[in-house]
Coordinates of C-alpha atoms in Angstrom, one line a residue:
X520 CA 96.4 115.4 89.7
X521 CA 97.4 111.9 89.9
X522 CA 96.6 109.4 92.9
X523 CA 99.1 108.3 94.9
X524 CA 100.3 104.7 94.6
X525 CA 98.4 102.3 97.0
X526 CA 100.4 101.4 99.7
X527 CA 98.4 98.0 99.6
X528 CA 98.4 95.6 96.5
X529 CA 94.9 94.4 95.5
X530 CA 94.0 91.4 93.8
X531 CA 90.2 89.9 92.7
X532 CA 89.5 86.9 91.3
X533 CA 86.2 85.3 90.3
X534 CA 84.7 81.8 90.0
X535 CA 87.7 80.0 91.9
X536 CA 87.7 76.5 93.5
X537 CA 88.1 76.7 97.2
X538 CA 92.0 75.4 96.7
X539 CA 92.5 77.9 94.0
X540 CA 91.7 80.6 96.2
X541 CA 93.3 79.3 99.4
X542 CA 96.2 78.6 97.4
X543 CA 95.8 82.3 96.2
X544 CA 96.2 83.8 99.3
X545 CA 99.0 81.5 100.2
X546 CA 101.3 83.1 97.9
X547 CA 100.7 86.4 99.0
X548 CA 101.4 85.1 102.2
X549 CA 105.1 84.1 100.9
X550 CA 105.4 87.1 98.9
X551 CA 105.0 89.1 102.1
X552 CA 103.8 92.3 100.6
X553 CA 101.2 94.4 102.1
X554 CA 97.8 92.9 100.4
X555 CA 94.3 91.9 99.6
X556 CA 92.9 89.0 98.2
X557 CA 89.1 88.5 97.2
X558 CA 87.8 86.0 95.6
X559 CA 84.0 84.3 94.7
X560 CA 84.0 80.7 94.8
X561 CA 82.5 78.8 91.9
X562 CA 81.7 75.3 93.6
X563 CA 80.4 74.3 96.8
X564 CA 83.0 72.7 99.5
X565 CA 83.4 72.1 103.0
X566 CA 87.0 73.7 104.6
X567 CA 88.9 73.0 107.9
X568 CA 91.5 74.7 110.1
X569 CA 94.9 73.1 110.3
X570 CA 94.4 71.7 113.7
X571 CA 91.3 69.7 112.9
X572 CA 91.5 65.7 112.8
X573 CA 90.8 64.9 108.9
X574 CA 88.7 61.9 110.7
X575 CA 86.1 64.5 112.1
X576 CA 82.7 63.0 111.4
X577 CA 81.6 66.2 110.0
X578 CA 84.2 65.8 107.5
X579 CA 83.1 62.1 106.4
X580 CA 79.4 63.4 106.1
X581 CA 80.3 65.9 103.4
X582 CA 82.8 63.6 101.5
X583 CA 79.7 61.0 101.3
X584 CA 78.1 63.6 100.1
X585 CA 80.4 63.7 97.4
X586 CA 81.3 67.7 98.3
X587 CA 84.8 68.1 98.4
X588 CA 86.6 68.8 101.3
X589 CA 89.6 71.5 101.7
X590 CA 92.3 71.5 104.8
X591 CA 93.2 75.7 105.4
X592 CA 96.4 76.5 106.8
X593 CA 94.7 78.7 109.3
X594 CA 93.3 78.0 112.3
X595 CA 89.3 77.1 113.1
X596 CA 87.1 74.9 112.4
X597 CA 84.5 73.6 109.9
X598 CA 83.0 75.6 107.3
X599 CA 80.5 75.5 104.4
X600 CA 81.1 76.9 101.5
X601 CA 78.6 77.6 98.3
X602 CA 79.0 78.7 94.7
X603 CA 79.0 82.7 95.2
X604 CA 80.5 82.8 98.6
X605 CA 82.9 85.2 98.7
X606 CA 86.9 84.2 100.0
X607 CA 89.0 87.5 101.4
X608 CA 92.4 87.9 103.3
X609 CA 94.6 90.5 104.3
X610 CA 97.9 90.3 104.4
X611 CA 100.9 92.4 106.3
X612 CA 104.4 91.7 107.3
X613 CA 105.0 91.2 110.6
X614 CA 107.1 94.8 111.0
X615 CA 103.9 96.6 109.5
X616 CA 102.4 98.7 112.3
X617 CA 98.7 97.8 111.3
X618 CA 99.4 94.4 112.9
X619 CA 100.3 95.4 116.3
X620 CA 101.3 93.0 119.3
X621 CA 97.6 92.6 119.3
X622 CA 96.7 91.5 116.0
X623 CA 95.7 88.0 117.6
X624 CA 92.8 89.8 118.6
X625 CA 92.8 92.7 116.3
X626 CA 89.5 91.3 114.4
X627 CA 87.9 94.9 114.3
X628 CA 91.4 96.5 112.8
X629 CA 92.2 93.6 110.3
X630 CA 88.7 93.2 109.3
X631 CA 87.2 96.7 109.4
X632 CA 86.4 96.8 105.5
X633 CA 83.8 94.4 105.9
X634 CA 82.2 96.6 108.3
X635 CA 82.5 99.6 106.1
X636 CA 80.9 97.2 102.9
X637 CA 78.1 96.5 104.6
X638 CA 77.5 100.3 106.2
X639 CA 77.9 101.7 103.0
X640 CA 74.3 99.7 102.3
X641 CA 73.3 100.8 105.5
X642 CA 73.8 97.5 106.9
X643 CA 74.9 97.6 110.7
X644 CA 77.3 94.6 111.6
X645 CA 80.5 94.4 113.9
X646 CA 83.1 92.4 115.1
X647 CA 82.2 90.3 118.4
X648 CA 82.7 87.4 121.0
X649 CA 81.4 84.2 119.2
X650 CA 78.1 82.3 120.6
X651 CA 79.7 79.3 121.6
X652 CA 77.2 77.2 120.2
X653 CA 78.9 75.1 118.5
X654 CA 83.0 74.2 118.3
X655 CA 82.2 72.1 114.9
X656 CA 81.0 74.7 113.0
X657 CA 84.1 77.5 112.8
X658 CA 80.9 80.8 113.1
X659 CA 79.0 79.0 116.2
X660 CA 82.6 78.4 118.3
X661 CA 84.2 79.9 121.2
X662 CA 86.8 81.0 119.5
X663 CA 88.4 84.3 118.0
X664 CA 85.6 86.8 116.4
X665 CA 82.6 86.9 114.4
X666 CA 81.4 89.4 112.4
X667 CA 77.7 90.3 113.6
X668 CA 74.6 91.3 111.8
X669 CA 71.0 92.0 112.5
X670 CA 72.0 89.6 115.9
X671 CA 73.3 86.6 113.8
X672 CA 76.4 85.7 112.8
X673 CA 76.9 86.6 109.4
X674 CA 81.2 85.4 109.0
X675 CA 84.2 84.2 110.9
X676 CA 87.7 84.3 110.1
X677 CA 91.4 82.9 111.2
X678 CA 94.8 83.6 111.0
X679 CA 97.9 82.0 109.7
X680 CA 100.7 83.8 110.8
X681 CA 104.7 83.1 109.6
X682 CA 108.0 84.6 111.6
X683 CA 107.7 87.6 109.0
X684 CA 104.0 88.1 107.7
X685 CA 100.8 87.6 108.7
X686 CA 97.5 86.5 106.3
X687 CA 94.5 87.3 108.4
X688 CA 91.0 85.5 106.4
X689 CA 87.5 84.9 106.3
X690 CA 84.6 83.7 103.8
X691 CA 81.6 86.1 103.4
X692 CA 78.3 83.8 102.4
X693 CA 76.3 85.0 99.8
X694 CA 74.0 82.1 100.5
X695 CA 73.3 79.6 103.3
X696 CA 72.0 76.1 103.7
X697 CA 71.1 75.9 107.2
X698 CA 69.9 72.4 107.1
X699 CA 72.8 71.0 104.9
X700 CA 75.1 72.8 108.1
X701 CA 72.8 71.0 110.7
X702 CA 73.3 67.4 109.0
X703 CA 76.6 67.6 108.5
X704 CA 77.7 69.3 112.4
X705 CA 75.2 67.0 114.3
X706 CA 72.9 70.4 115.3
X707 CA 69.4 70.1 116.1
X708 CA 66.7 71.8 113.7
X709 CA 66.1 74.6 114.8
X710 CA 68.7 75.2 116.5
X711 CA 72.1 76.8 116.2
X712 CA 72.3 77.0 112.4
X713 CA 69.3 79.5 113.1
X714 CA 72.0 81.7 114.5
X715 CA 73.7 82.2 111.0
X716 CA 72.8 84.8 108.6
X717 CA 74.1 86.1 105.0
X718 CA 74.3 88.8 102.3
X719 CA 71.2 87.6 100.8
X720 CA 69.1 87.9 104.2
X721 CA 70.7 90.9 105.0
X722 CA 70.0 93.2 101.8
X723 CA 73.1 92.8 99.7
X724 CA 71.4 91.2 96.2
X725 CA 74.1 92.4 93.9
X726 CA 75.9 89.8 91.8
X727 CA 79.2 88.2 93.8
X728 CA 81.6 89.3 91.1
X729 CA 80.4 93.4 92.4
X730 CA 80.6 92.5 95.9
X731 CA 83.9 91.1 95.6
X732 CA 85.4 93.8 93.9
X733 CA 83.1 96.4 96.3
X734 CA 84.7 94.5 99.3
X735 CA 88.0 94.8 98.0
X736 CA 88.6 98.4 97.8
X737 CA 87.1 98.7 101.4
X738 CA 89.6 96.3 102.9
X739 CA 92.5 98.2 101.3
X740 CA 90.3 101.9 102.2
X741 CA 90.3 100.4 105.6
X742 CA 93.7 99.3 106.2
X743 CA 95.1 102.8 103.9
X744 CA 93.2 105.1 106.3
X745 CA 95.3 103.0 109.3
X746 CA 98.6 104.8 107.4
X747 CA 101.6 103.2 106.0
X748 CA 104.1 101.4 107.7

């Protein structure tokens, strides 16, 4: 007996730049298929939502730093990236059920597979109110969701929403540098970098490239089990 086709296109990628991988996930976006987009980063970088000043101090530190800095179309704040992160989106048309009048909030729903990648290594995590530690630094804010671990905040993501689709996105560190995130945000040390966490601390050791593709069929198990359109 044969599968049934997935009603959800799924794409990985490996060792992108942060651009190339936004710029991915853009064009899925346009496309405006149901979809998923992973992708491991190859360098490190520092990204910003669309409604950040591109004078931010934070930004200025990381370009004298000679790290390159990338402007998202979504929304948020700053965020450090490292080679091996991981880069994920989900996308839906607007008229897809799965996005709901809600989906502005709908963290838990568009997000679910990376709660199912991590229970599947018996890692507990979930989606909840951020600390509001920080409005710099995109994890520590008052805004949207995070997704929790172990009682640290392990990723954040934003949205970027057109009249007929939606791309809902995050980044999943492999690593951190907590004190690279400190200088460059203004935070004491220690402080609320402490707050952070990633797939290192929490258990998951495997290569990016297997966690990447692991992740991807859990975001489209998550959003098949939801039902078609």
């Amino acid at each position: 007996m044969t599968n049934p086709p997935l009603d959800v296109d799924l794409s990985v990628e490996h060792g992108l730049g942060l651009e190339e991988g936004i710029a991915a996930q853009e064009r899925l976006l346009r496309a405006g298929r149901a979809a998923v987009h992973v992708a491991t980063l190859r360098d490190a970088a520092l990204s910003y939502g669309v409604g950040v000043d591109d004078r931010a101090p934070y930004l200025d530190r990381a370009r004298a730093d000679r790290v390159p800095v990338v402007r998202r179309p979504s929304g948020g704040s700053g965020l450090v990236h490292l080679p091996g992160d991981l880069l994920w989106a989900v996308v839906l048309p607007r008229t897809d059920r799965r996005v709901g009048r809600d989906f502005l909030r709908a963290y838990d729903r568009l997000g679910r597979g990376l709660v199912d990648l991590l229970a599947a290594r018996r890692v507990a995590a979930r989606w909840i109110i951020p600390p509001g530690l920080s409005e710099g630094y995109c994890p520590l804010s008052s805004r949207g969701q995070v997704l929790e671990s172990g009682g640290r905040v392990l990723a954040a993501a934003a949205q970027h929403a057109t009249s007929s689709t939606l791309l809902h996105s995050g980044a999943l560190p492999r690593t951190l540098d907590r004190g690279q995130i400190a200088r460059w945000f203004e935070l004491p040390s220690p402080g609320p970098a402490d707050a952070l966490t990633c797939l290192t601390e929490v258990g998951l050791l495997d290569p990016p490239e297997e966690i990447a593709r692991s992740l991807g069929r859990h975001l489209v198990t998550a959003l098949e089990r939801q039902g078609a359109p």
